[in-house]
Amino acid sequence: MADQIAPSGDDRRRTLARRGWSALALVLVIAAGVAGWYGYRQRHPQAVPVRLESVIAERSDIEQVVNATGNVAMQNYVDVGTKVSGQISDVYVGIGETVKEGKLLVAVSPVVQAGRVENNRAQMARLKAELAGQNAQLDFAQLQFQRQTQLKAENATREETYESSRMGMYSAAAKVDAINAQIQQLDAAMKEDEAIQKQTRIVAPISGTVVALSARVGQTLSANQDVLMRIADLSKMSVQARVAEEDVTRLHKGMTAYFTTPGYPGKRWAGKLRQIMLLPADDSGRQGKRAFYTVLFDVANPSRELMAGMTADVFFVLDKAERAITIPAALVVKPDNKGMQKLKVLHAGGKLETRDVRIGLRNADKAQVLTGLAEGEQVLLPASVASSQQPQQQRDSPR
């Protein structure tokens, strides 16, 4: 076998040079192709395929609303107190218990002693007996005065005797009046004591649920000062919403309102607006601050799901339309004074048509088309809207 001869240094340099020129030629060819493509795109832009994004006009319900936040509150409740001073001897209810009107709630041992009541009764009996005797004396004095009057007419009596009988009759009548006054005064005191005795049995003023209770056995009470419990009718609740000053002027009594609460996702309660407070809520509207007004509406709560203090996301319905032709709200620009604006409609062959359409109700998500667009037609999305919706479409597309 013949021995292999190693290439010399000149041969290696010539081989590397040939490879370098081949790579340079390839780069030049690619660069020329790219430059030609960009030049062709600039000379023939219509030849570049463009994807047109569109949306289909469809029928759906739409509402125009004023949104506000608020809280659920008790509509009808009563704070139960006491009108007597004394000490609680018994408490017959607990928190959460349902009571009927007239049910005994608390018993109080009053400060008024039973001896005082008996003493007043005895004094009343004495005064009535004294009144009976004084009435008899008055009758006798009146008879004496009548007899003296007859005798005086016949000049058969002295003037002093006549005047004495007259003064005796007046004096007896005055004593009767004085005793009657004492009886009336004592009767008033006895009625007050009787009322106090009745008030020692505190009963429910309304039917409802005991939502707060502070009464304890042995607790000392002061008349007209202590609140023992709160009873509320939870079958109907009230929603207190804070509405901004620029929106409250659009609301009116009797309009429909509904709300949702985080405690019950997907469920909503509806009612009618009952009242708009005329003064700003809390400290709003002062020293250049934005004013908010409290708006009230009531909702039925038959299952007692709603509780006081729950957060409410409130919607006041200004207007609504059912099964209206709607498009995304992003397609709506500021319409003219007739409510008209232009939209580009995309036909099946890719042809674009500019339409004048009349816009009706609008909210944050969609807008109603009154005229100029039919159900199922495709409306071209502006580039800004299409680009903003593309990431969402990518997120929603299945992987």
mmCIF file with all atom_site columns, N, CA and C in Angstrom, residues 104-142:
data_model
loop_
_atom_site.group_PDB
_atom_site.id
_atom_site.type_symbol
_atom_site.label_atom_id
_atom_site.label_alt_id
_atom_site.label_comp_id
_atom_site.label_asym_id
_atom_site.label_entity_id
_atom_site.label_seq_id
_atom_site.pdbx_PDB_ins_code
_atom_site.Cartn_x
_atom_site.Cartn_y
_atom_site.Cartn_z
_atom_site.occupancy
_atom_site.B_iso_or_equiv
_atom_site.pdbx_formal_charge
_atom_site.auth_seq_id
_atom_site.auth_comp_id
_atom_site.auth_asym_id
_atom_site.auth_atom_id
_atom_site.pdbx_PDB_model_num
ATOM 1   N N  . LEU A 1 104 ? -94.644  37.680 75.754  1.00 0.00 ? 104 LEU A N  1
ATOM 2   C CA . LEU A 1 104 ? -93.903  38.157 76.910  1.00 0.00 ? 104 LEU A CA 1
ATOM 3   C C  . LEU A 1 104 ? -92.408  37.985 76.671  1.00 0.00 ? 104 LEU A C  1
ATOM 4   N N  . LEU A 1 105 ? -91.662  39.077 76.817  1.00 0.00 ? 105 LEU A N  1
ATOM 5   C CA . LEU A 1 105 ? -90.228  39.065 76.559  1.00 0.00 ? 105 LEU A CA 1
ATOM 6   C C  . LEU A 1 105 ? -89.406  39.094 77.846  1.00 0.00 ? 105 LEU A C  1
ATOM 7   N N  . VAL A 1 106 ? -89.736  40.062 78.715  1.00 0.00 ? 106 VAL A N  1
ATOM 8   C CA . VAL A 1 106 ? -88.944  40.289 79.928  1.00 0.00 ? 106 VAL A CA 1
ATOM 9   C C  . VAL A 1 106 ? -89.898  40.623 81.072  1.00 0.00 ? 106 VAL A C  1
ATOM 10  N N  . ALA A 1 107 ? -89.568  40.151 82.266  1.00 0.00 ? 107 ALA A N  1
ATOM 11  C CA . ALA A 1 107 ? -90.297  40.515 83.479  1.00 0.00 ? 107 ALA A CA 1
ATOM 12  C C  . ALA A 1 107 ? -89.388  41.347 84.365  1.00 0.00 ? 107 ALA A C  1
ATOM 13  N N  . VAL A 1 108 ? -89.955  42.444 84.913  1.00 0.00 ? 108 VAL A N  1
ATOM 14  C CA . VAL A 1 108 ? -89.179  43.385 85.727  1.00 0.00 ? 108 VAL A CA 1
ATOM 15  C C  . VAL A 1 108 ? -89.836  43.514 87.093  1.00 0.00 ? 108 VAL A C  1
ATOM 16  N N  . SER A 1 109 ? -89.005  43.477 88.147  1.00 0.00 ? 109 SER A N  1
ATOM 17  C CA . SER A 1 109 ? -89.479  43.772 89.500  1.00 0.00 ? 109 SER A CA 1
ATOM 18  C C  . SER A 1 109 ? -89.358  45.269 89.708  1.00 0.00 ? 109 SER A C  1
ATOM 19  N N  . PRO A 1 110 ? -90.483  46.008 89.795  1.00 0.00 ? 110 PRO A N  1
ATOM 20  C CA . PRO A 1 110 ? -90.410  47.469 89.840  1.00 0.00 ? 110 PRO A CA 1
ATOM 21  C C  . PRO A 1 110 ? -89.969  47.993 91.189  1.00 0.00 ? 110 PRO A C  1
ATOM 22  N N  . VAL A 1 111 ? -89.573  49.269 91.194  1.00 0.00 ? 111 VAL A N  1
ATOM 23  C CA . VAL A 1 111 ? -89.205  49.937 92.431  1.00 0.00 ? 111 VAL A CA 1
ATOM 24  C C  . VAL A 1 111 ? -90.448  50.221 93.268  1.00 0.00 ? 111 VAL A C  1
ATOM 25  N N  . VAL A 1 112 ? -91.602  50.428 92.606  1.00 0.00 ? 112 VAL A N  1
ATOM 26  C CA . VAL A 1 112 ? -92.845  50.709 93.315  1.00 0.00 ? 112 VAL A CA 1
ATOM 27  C C  . VAL A 1 112 ? -93.208  49.513 94.187  1.00 0.00 ? 112 VAL A C  1
ATOM 28  N N  . GLN A 1 113 ? -93.395  49.748 95.502  1.00 0.00 ? 113 GLN A N  1
ATOM 29  C CA . GLN A 1 113 ? -93.671  48.685 96.442  1.00 0.00 ? 113 GLN A CA 1
ATOM 30  C C  . GLN A 1 113 ? -95.168  48.375 96.490  1.00 0.00 ? 113 GLN A C  1
ATOM 31  N N  . ALA A 1 114 ? -95.453  47.102 96.764  1.00 0.00 ? 114 ALA A N  1
ATOM 32  C CA . ALA A 1 114 ? -96.856  46.705 96.865  1.00 0.00 ? 114 ALA A CA 1
ATOM 33  C C  . ALA A 1 114 ? -97.544  47.426 98.018  1.00 0.00 ? 114 ALA A C  1
ATOM 34  N N  . GLY A 1 115 ? -96.800  47.764 99.104  1.00 0.00 ? 115 GLY A N  1
ATOM 35  C CA . GLY A 1 115 ? -97.393  48.475 100.235 1.00 0.00 ? 115 GLY A CA 1
ATOM 36  C C  . GLY A 1 115 ? -97.935  49.830 99.841  1.00 0.00 ? 115 GLY A C  1
ATOM 37  N N  . ARG A 1 116 ? -97.260  50.480 98.929  1.00 0.00 ? 116 ARG A N  1
ATOM 38  C CA . ARG A 1 116 ? -97.742  51.790 98.468  1.00 0.00 ? 116 ARG A CA 1
ATOM 39  C C  . ARG A 1 116 ? -99.078  51.644 97.766  1.00 0.00 ? 116 ARG A C  1
ATOM 40  N N  . VAL A 1 117 ? -99.221  50.609 96.988  1.00 0.00 ? 117 VAL A N  1
ATOM 41  C CA . VAL A 1 117 ? -100.476 50.389 96.285  1.00 0.00 ? 117 VAL A CA 1
ATOM 42  C C  . VAL A 1 117 ? -101.598 50.153 97.291  1.00 0.00 ? 117 VAL A C  1
ATOM 43  N N  . GLU A 1 118 ? -101.341 49.305 98.296  1.00 0.00 ? 118 GLU A N  1
ATOM 44  C CA . GLU A 1 118 ? -102.364 49.039 99.302  1.00 0.00 ? 118 GLU A CA 1
ATOM 45  C C  . GLU A 1 118 ? -102.692 50.282 100.108 1.00 0.00 ? 118 GLU A C  1
ATOM 46  N N  . ASN A 1 119 ? -101.701 51.082 100.413 1.00 0.00 ? 119 ASN A N  1
ATOM 47  C CA . ASN A 1 119 ? -101.928 52.315 101.173 1.00 0.00 ? 119 ASN A CA 1
ATOM 48  C C  . ASN A 1 119 ? -102.812 53.273 100.381 1.00 0.00 ? 119 ASN A C  1
ATOM 49  N N  . ASN A 1 120 ? -102.571 53.375 99.084  1.00 0.00 ? 120 ASN A N  1
ATOM 50  C CA . ASN A 1 120 ? -103.409 54.250 98.253  1.00 0.00 ? 120 ASN A CA 1
ATOM 51  C C  . ASN A 1 120 ? -104.843 53.747 98.189  1.00 0.00 ? 120 ASN A C  1
ATOM 52  N N  . ARG A 1 121 ? -105.005 52.440 98.142  1.00 0.00 ? 121 ARG A N  1
ATOM 53  C CA . ARG A 1 121 ? -106.366 51.904 98.120  1.00 0.00 ? 121 ARG A CA 1
ATOM 54  C C  . ARG A 1 121 ? -107.104 52.217 99.426  1.00 0.00 ? 121 ARG A C  1
ATOM 55  N N  . ALA A 1 122 ? -106.415 52.089 100.539 1.00 0.00 ? 122 ALA A N  1
ATOM 56  C CA . ALA A 1 122 ? -107.042 52.394 101.827 1.00 0.00 ? 122 ALA A CA 1
ATOM 57  C C  . ALA A 1 122 ? -107.382 53.877 101.929 1.00 0.00 ? 122 ALA A C  1
ATOM 58  N N  . GLN A 1 123 ? -106.486 54.707 101.466 1.00 0.00 ? 123 GLN A N  1
ATOM 59  C CA . GLN A 1 123 ? -106.745 56.146 101.498 1.00 0.00 ? 123 GLN A CA 1
ATOM 60  C C  . GLN A 1 123 ? -107.924 56.506 100.608 1.00 0.00 ? 123 GLN A C  1
ATOM 61  N N  . MET A 1 124 ? -108.067 55.830 99.504  1.00 0.00 ? 124 MET A N  1
ATOM 62  C CA . MET A 1 124 ? -109.185 56.074 98.604  1.00 0.00 ? 124 MET A CA 1
ATOM 63  C C  . MET A 1 124 ? -110.504 55.693 99.278  1.00 0.00 ? 124 MET A C  1
ATOM 64  N N  . ALA A 1 125 ? -110.488 54.565 99.977  1.00 0.00 ? 125 ALA A N  1
ATOM 65  C CA . ALA A 1 125 ? -111.711 54.160 100.685 1.00 0.00 ? 125 ALA A CA 1
ATOM 66  C C  . ALA A 1 125 ? -112.080 55.178 101.766 1.00 0.00 ? 125 ALA A C  1
ATOM 67  N N  . ARG A 1 126 ? -111.103 55.689 102.500 1.00 0.00 ? 126 ARG A N  1
ATOM 68  C CA . ARG A 1 126 ? -111.372 56.693 103.534 1.00 0.00 ? 126 ARG A CA 1
ATOM 69  C C  . ARG A 1 126 ? -111.955 57.960 102.932 1.00 0.00 ? 126 ARG A C  1
ATOM 70  N N  . LEU A 1 127 ? -111.373 58.420 101.827 1.00 0.00 ? 127 LEU A N  1
ATOM 71  C CA . LEU A 1 127 ? -111.868 59.635 101.199 1.00 0.00 ? 127 LEU A CA 1
ATOM 72  C C  . LEU A 1 127 ? -113.282 59.468 100.677 1.00 0.00 ? 127 LEU A C  1
ATOM 73  N N  . LYS A 1 128 ? -113.587 58.310 100.126 1.00 0.00 ? 128 LYS A N  1
ATOM 74  C CA . LYS A 1 128 ? -114.944 58.085 99.626  1.00 0.00 ? 128 LYS A CA 1
ATOM 75  C C  . LYS A 1 128 ? -115.962 58.077 100.776 1.00 0.00 ? 128 LYS A C  1
ATOM 76  N N  . ALA A 1 129 ? -115.558 57.483 101.921 1.00 0.00 ? 129 ALA A N  1
ATOM 77  C CA . ALA A 1 129 ? -116.452 57.511 103.083 1.00 0.00 ? 129 ALA A CA 1
ATOM 78  C C  . ALA A 1 129 ? -116.637 58.937 103.587 1.00 0.00 ? 129 ALA A C  1
ATOM 79  N N  . GLU A 1 130 ? -115.551 59.691 103.638 1.00 0.00 ? 130 GLU A N  1
ATOM 80  C CA . GLU A 1 130 ? -115.625 61.088 104.063 1.00 0.00 ? 130 GLU A CA 1
ATOM 81  C C  . GLU A 1 130 ? -116.481 61.899 103.107 1.00 0.00 ? 130 GLU A C  1
ATOM 82  N N  . LEU A 1 131 ? -116.406 61.579 101.840 1.00 0.00 ? 131 LEU A N  1
ATOM 83  C CA . LEU A 1 131 ? -117.223 62.281 100.835 1.00 0.00 ? 131 LEU A CA 1
ATOM 84  C C  . LEU A 1 131 ? -118.700 61.977 101.039 1.00 0.00 ? 131 LEU A C  1
ATOM 85  N N  . ALA A 1 132 ? -119.001 60.733 101.361 1.00 0.00 ? 132 ALA A N  1
ATOM 86  C CA . ALA A 1 132 ? -120.408 60.382 101.592 1.00 0.00 ? 132 ALA A CA 1
ATOM 87  C C  . ALA A 1 132 ? -120.968 61.174 102.781 1.00 0.00 ? 132 ALA A C  1
ATOM 88  N N  . GLY A 1 133 ? -120.191 61.271 103.901 1.00 0.00 ? 133 GLY A N  1
ATOM 89  C CA . GLY A 1 133 ? -120.648 62.040 105.053 1.00 0.00 ? 133 GLY A CA 1
ATOM 90  C C  . GLY A 1 133 ? -120.784 63.515 104.730 1.00 0.00 ? 133 GLY A C  1
ATOM 91  N N  . GLN A 1 134 ? -119.851 64.041 103.960 1.00 0.00 ? 134 GLN A N  1
ATOM 92  C CA . GLN A 1 134 ? -119.901 65.454 103.614 1.00 0.00 ? 134 GLN A CA 1
ATOM 93  C C  . GLN A 1 134 ? -121.065 65.751 102.681 1.00 0.00 ? 134 GLN A C  1
ATOM 94  N N  . ASN A 1 135 ? -121.416 64.829 101.826 1.00 0.00 ? 135 ASN A N  1
ATOM 95  C CA . ASN A 1 135 ? -122.582 65.016 100.943 1.00 0.00 ? 135 ASN A CA 1
ATOM 96  C C  . ASN A 1 135 ? -123.863 65.057 101.769 1.00 0.00 ? 135 ASN A C  1
ATOM 97  N N  . ALA A 1 136 ? -123.920 64.232 102.827 1.00 0.00 ? 136 ALA A N  1
ATOM 98  C CA . ALA A 1 136 ? -125.097 64.251 103.717 1.00 0.00 ? 136 ALA A CA 1
ATOM 99  C C  . ALA A 1 136 ? -125.201 65.602 104.409 1.00 0.00 ? 136 ALA A C  1
ATOM 100 N N  . GLN A 1 137 ? -124.076 66.130 104.893 1.00 0.00 ? 137 GLN A N  1
ATOM 101 C CA . GLN A 1 137 ? -124.092 67.446 105.527 1.00 0.00 ? 137 GLN A CA 1
ATOM 102 C C  . GLN A 1 137 ? -124.504 68.532 104.531 1.00 0.00 ? 137 GLN A C  1
ATOM 103 N N  . LEU A 1 138 ? -124.056 68.378 103.269 1.00 0.00 ? 138 LEU A N  1
ATOM 104 C CA . LEU A 1 138 ? -124.437 69.352 102.246 1.00 0.00 ? 138 LEU A CA 1
ATOM 105 C C  . LEU A 1 138 ? -125.944 69.311 101.989 1.00 0.00 ? 138 LEU A C  1
ATOM 106 N N  . ASP A 1 139 ? -126.516 68.096 101.968 1.00 0.00 ? 139 ASP A N  1
ATOM 107 C CA . ASP A 1 139 ? -127.970 67.990 101.769 1.00 0.00 ? 139 ASP A CA 1
ATOM 108 C C  . ASP A 1 139 ? -128.728 68.657 102.923 1.00 0.00 ? 139 ASP A C  1
ATOM 109 N N  . PHE A 1 140 ? -128.245 68.425 104.153 1.00 0.00 ? 140 PHE A N  1
ATOM 110 C CA . PHE A 1 140 ? -128.893 69.037 105.319 1.00 0.00 ? 140 PHE A CA 1
ATOM 111 C C  . PHE A 1 140 ? -128.761 70.554 105.272 1.00 0.00 ? 140 PHE A C  1
ATOM 112 N N  . ALA A 1 141 ? -127.588 71.051 104.900 1.00 0.00 ? 141 ALA A N  1
ATOM 113 C CA . ALA A 1 141 ? -127.377 72.496 104.829 1.00 0.00 ? 141 ALA A CA 1
ATOM 114 C C  . ALA A 1 141 ? -128.257 73.122 103.758 1.00 0.00 ? 141 ALA A C  1
ATOM 115 N N  . GLN A 1 142 ? -128.465 72.429 102.659 1.00 0.00 ? 142 GLN A N  1
ATOM 116 C CA . GLN A 1 142 ? -129.332 72.956 101.598 1.00 0.00 ? 142 GLN A CA 1
ATOM 117 C C  . GLN A 1 142 ? -130.787 73.031 102.048 1.00 0.00 ? 142 GLN A C  1
#
